[in-house]
Short mmCIF file of C-alpha atoms in Angstrom, two decimals:
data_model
loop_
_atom_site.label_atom_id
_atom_site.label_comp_id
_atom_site.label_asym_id
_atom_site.label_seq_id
_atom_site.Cartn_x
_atom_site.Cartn_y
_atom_site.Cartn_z
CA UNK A 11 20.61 -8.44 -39.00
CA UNK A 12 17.18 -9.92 -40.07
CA UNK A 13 15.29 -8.89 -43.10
CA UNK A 14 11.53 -9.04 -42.54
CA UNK A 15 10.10 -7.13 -44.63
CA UNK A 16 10.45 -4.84 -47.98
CA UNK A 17 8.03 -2.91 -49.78
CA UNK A 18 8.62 -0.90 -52.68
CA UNK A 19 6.41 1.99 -54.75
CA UNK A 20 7.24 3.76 -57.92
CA UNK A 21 7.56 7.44 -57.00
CA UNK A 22 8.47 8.93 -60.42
CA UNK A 23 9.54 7.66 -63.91
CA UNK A 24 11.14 9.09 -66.95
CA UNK A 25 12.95 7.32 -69.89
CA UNK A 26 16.24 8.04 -68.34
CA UNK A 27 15.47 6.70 -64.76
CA UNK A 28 12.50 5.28 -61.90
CA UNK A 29 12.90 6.62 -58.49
CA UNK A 30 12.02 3.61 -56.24
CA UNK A 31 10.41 4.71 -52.58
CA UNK A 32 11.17 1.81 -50.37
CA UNK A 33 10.55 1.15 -46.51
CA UNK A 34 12.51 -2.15 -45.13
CA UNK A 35 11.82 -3.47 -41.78
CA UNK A 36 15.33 -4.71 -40.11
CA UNK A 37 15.68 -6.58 -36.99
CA UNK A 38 19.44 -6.12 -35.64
CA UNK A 39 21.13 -8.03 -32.63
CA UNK A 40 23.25 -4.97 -32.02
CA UNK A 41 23.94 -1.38 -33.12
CA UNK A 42 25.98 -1.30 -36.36
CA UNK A 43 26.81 -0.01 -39.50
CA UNK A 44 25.56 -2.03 -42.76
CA UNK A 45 25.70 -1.84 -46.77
CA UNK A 46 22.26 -2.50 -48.30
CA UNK A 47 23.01 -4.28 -51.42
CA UNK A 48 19.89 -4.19 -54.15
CA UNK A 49 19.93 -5.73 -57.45
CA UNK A 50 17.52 -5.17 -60.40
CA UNK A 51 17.99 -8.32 -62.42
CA UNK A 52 15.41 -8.56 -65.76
CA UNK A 53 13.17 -11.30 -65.27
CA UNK A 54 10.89 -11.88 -68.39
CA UNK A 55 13.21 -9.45 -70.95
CA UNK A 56 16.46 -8.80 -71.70
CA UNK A 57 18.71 -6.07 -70.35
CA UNK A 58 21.60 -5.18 -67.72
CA UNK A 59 21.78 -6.46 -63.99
CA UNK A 60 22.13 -3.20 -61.85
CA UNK A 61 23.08 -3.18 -58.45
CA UNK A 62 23.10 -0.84 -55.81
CA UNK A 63 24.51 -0.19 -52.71
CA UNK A 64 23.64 1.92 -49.50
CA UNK A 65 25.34 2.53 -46.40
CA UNK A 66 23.13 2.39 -43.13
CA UNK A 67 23.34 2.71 -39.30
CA UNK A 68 21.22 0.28 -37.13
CA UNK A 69 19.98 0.43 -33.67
CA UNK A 70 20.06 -2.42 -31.51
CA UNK A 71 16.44 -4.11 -32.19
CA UNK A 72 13.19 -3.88 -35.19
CA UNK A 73 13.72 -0.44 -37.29
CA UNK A 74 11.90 1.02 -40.07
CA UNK A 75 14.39 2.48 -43.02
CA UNK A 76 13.35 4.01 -45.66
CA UNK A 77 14.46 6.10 -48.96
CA UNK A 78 14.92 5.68 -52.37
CA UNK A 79 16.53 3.43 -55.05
CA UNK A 80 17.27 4.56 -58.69
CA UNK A 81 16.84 2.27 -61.57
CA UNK A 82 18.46 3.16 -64.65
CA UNK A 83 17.03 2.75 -68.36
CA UNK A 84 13.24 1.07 -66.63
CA UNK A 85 11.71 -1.01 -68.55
CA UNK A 86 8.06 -0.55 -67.45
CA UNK A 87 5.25 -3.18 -66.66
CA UNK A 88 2.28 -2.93 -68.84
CA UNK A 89 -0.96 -4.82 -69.36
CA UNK A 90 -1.24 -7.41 -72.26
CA UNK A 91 -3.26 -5.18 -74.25
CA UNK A 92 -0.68 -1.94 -74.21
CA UNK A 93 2.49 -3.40 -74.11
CA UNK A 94 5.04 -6.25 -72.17
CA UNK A 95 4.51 -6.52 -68.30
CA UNK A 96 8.06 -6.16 -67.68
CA UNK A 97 9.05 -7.75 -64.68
CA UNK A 98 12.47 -7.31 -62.21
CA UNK A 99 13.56 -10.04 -60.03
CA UNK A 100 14.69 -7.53 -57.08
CA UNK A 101 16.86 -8.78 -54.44
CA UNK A 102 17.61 -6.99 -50.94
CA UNK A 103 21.19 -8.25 -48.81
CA UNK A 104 22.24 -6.70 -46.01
CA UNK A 105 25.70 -7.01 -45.32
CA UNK A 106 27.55 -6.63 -41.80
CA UNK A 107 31.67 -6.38 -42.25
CA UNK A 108 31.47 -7.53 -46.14
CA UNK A 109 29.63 -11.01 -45.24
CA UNK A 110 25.63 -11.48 -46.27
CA UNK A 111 23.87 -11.71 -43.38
CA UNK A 112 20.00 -11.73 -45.23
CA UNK A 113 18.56 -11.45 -48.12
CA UNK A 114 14.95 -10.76 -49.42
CA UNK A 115 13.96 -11.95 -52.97
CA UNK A 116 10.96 -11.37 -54.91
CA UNK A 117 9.70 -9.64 -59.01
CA UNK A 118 8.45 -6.27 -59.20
CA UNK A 119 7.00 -4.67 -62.12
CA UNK A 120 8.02 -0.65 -62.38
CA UNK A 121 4.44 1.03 -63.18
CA UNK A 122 2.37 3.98 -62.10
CA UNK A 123 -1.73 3.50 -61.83
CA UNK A 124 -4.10 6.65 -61.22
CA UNK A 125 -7.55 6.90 -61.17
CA UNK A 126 -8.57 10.85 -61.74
CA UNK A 127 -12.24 11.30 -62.15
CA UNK A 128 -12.71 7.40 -62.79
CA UNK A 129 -10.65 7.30 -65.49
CA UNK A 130 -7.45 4.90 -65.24
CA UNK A 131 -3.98 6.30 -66.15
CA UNK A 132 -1.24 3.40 -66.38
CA UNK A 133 2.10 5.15 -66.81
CA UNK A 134 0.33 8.03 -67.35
CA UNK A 135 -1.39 6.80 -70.72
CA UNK A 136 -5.24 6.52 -70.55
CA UNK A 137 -6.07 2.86 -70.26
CA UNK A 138 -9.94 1.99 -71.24
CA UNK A 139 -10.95 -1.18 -68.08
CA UNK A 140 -12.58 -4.08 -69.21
CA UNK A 141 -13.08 -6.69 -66.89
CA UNK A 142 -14.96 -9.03 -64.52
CA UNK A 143 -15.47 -10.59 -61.48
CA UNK A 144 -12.87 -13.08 -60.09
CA UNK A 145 -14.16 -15.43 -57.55
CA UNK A 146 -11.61 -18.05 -56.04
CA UNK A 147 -10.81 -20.76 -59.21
CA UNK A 148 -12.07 -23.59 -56.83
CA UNK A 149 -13.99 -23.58 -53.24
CA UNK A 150 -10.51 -25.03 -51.82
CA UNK A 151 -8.00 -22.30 -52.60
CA UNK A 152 -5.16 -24.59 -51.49
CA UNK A 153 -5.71 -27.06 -54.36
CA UNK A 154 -5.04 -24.03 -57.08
CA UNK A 155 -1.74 -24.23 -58.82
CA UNK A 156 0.46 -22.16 -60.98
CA UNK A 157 -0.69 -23.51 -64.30
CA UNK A 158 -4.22 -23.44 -62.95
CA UNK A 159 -3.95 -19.65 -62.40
CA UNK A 160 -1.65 -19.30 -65.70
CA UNK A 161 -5.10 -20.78 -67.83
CA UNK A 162 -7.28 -18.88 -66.02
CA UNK A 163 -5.78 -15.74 -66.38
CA UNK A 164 -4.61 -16.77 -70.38
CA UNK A 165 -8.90 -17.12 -70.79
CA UNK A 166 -9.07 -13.53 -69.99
CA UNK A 167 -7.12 -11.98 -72.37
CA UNK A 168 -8.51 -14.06 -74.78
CA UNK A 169 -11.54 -12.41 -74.10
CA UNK A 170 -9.44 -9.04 -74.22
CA UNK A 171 -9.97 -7.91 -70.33
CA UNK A 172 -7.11 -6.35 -69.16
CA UNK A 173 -8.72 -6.16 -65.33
CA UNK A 174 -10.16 -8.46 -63.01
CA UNK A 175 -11.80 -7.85 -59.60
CA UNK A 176 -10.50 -10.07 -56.88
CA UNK A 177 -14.30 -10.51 -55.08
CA UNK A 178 -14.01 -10.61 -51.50
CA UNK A 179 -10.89 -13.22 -50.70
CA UNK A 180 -7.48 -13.12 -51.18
CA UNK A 181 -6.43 -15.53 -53.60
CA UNK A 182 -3.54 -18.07 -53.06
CA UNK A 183 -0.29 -16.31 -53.82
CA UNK A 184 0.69 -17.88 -56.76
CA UNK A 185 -2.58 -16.48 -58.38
CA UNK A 186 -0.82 -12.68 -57.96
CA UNK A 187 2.55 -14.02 -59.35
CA UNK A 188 0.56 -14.95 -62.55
CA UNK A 189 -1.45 -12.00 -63.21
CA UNK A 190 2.19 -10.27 -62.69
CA UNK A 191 3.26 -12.20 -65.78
CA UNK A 192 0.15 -12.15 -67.93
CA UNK A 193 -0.15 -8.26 -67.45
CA UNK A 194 -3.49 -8.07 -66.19
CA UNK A 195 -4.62 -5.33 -63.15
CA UNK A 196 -6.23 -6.82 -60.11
CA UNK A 197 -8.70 -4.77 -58.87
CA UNK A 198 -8.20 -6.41 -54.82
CA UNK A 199 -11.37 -6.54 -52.62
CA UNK A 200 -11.14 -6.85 -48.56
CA UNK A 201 -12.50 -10.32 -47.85
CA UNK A 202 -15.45 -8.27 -45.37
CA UNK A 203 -18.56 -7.74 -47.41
CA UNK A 204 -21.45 -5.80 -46.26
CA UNK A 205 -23.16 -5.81 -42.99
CA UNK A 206 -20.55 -6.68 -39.53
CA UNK A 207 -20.86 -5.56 -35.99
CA UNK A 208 -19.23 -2.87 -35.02
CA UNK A 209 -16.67 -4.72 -32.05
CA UNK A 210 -15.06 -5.98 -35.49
CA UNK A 211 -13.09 -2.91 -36.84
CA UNK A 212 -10.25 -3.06 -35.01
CA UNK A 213 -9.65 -6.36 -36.40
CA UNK A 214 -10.58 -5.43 -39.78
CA UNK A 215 -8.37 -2.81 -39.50
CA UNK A 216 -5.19 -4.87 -38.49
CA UNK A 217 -6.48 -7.53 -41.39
CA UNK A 218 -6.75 -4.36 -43.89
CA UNK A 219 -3.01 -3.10 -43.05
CA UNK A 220 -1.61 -7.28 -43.32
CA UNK A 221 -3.41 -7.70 -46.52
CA UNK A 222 -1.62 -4.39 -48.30
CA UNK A 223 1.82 -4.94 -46.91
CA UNK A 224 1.41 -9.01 -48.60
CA UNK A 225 0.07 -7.61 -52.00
CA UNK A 226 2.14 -3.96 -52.12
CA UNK A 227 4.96 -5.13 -54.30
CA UNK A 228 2.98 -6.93 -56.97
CA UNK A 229 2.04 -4.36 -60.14
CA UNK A 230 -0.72 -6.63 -60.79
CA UNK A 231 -2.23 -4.92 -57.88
CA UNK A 232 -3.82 -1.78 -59.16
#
């Protein structure tokens, strides 16, 4: 069985617990049972490793499972200006008879963002924006690096913006793994700006669905 692809959302929090909505695309060679094995290891803070595990019957071929994981004591993921940006490192195995067969590894921040009536809620607590524009750090993305991002992203909050607008790219992805850590919201443009013929949607629209399931899992992402 073949992990390809995990995507998580924060459905409800209280002190206690965070109910974690997930949808995992699997890709088995044969029907079969399987334990889903996650693990919420703290990434930036310290605390408890909690794993969990969930029993599962595949079909033969690419499925879509969903449901949801519970997280015990969550330590949430804030912007610099209002607290830590806690981060998890969150890892997916499937197992077939006891024996790992994948594995999908990436951080996650637990978080809840609302807009109601343009004002911003982050974990329910007002948050007041400030902000600007973020075009790419150089005309070749390629050549931007971790500790390029890292000083970019450190000049903001010195300038005490807790938001920046992503203006019509997507960045490299080493830019969203920063702004994870530094606790600043990305407000995340489509790369198509203004006028296009019409004979482009349906490719804008495949583009628009690829670009959300890359970025879903990032709290950064707002």
């Amino acid at each position: 069985v073949r992990a390809q692809e995990i995507q998580l959302h924060s459905e409800h929090i209280s002190d206690a617990a965070a109910e974690l909505r997930f949808q995992a695309i699997l890709d088995s060679a044969d029907a079969r049972d399987v334990t889903l094995r996650w693990t919420f290891a703290p990434q930036n803070f310290a605390g408890a490793v909690q794993t969990i595990e969930q029993r599962r019957s595949l079909a033969q071929g690419s499925q879509t499972l969903g449901g949801l994981v519970e997280v015990r004591d969550p330590q949430l993921w804030w912007t610099h200006d209002m607290g830590h940006p806690n981060l998890y490192q969150v890892t997916l195995e499937v197992l077939c008879d006891g024996q790992v067969s994948d594995r999908q590894v990436f951080n996650y921040g637990i978080r809840t963002f609302r807009m109601q009536n343009w004002i911003a809620y982050l974990n329910d607590v007002r948050l007041f924006i400030k902000g600007n524009n973020y075009g790419p750090g150089d005309t070749r993305i390629a050549t931007m690096t971790r500790e390029a991002f890292d000083r970019d992203l450190r000049l903001a909050q010195e300038c005490h913006m807790n938001m920046l607008r992503v203006h019509a790219h997507v960045d490299h992805p080493a830019f969203y793994d920063a702004a994870d850590a530094a606790g600043i919201l990305l407000w995340q443009d489509f790369p198509l700006h203004w006028l296009y013929r019409r004979e482009i949607l349906p490719e804008a629209r495949r583009q628009a669905v690829q670009m959300v399931r890359l970025l879903n899992n990032h709290p950064s992402v707002a």
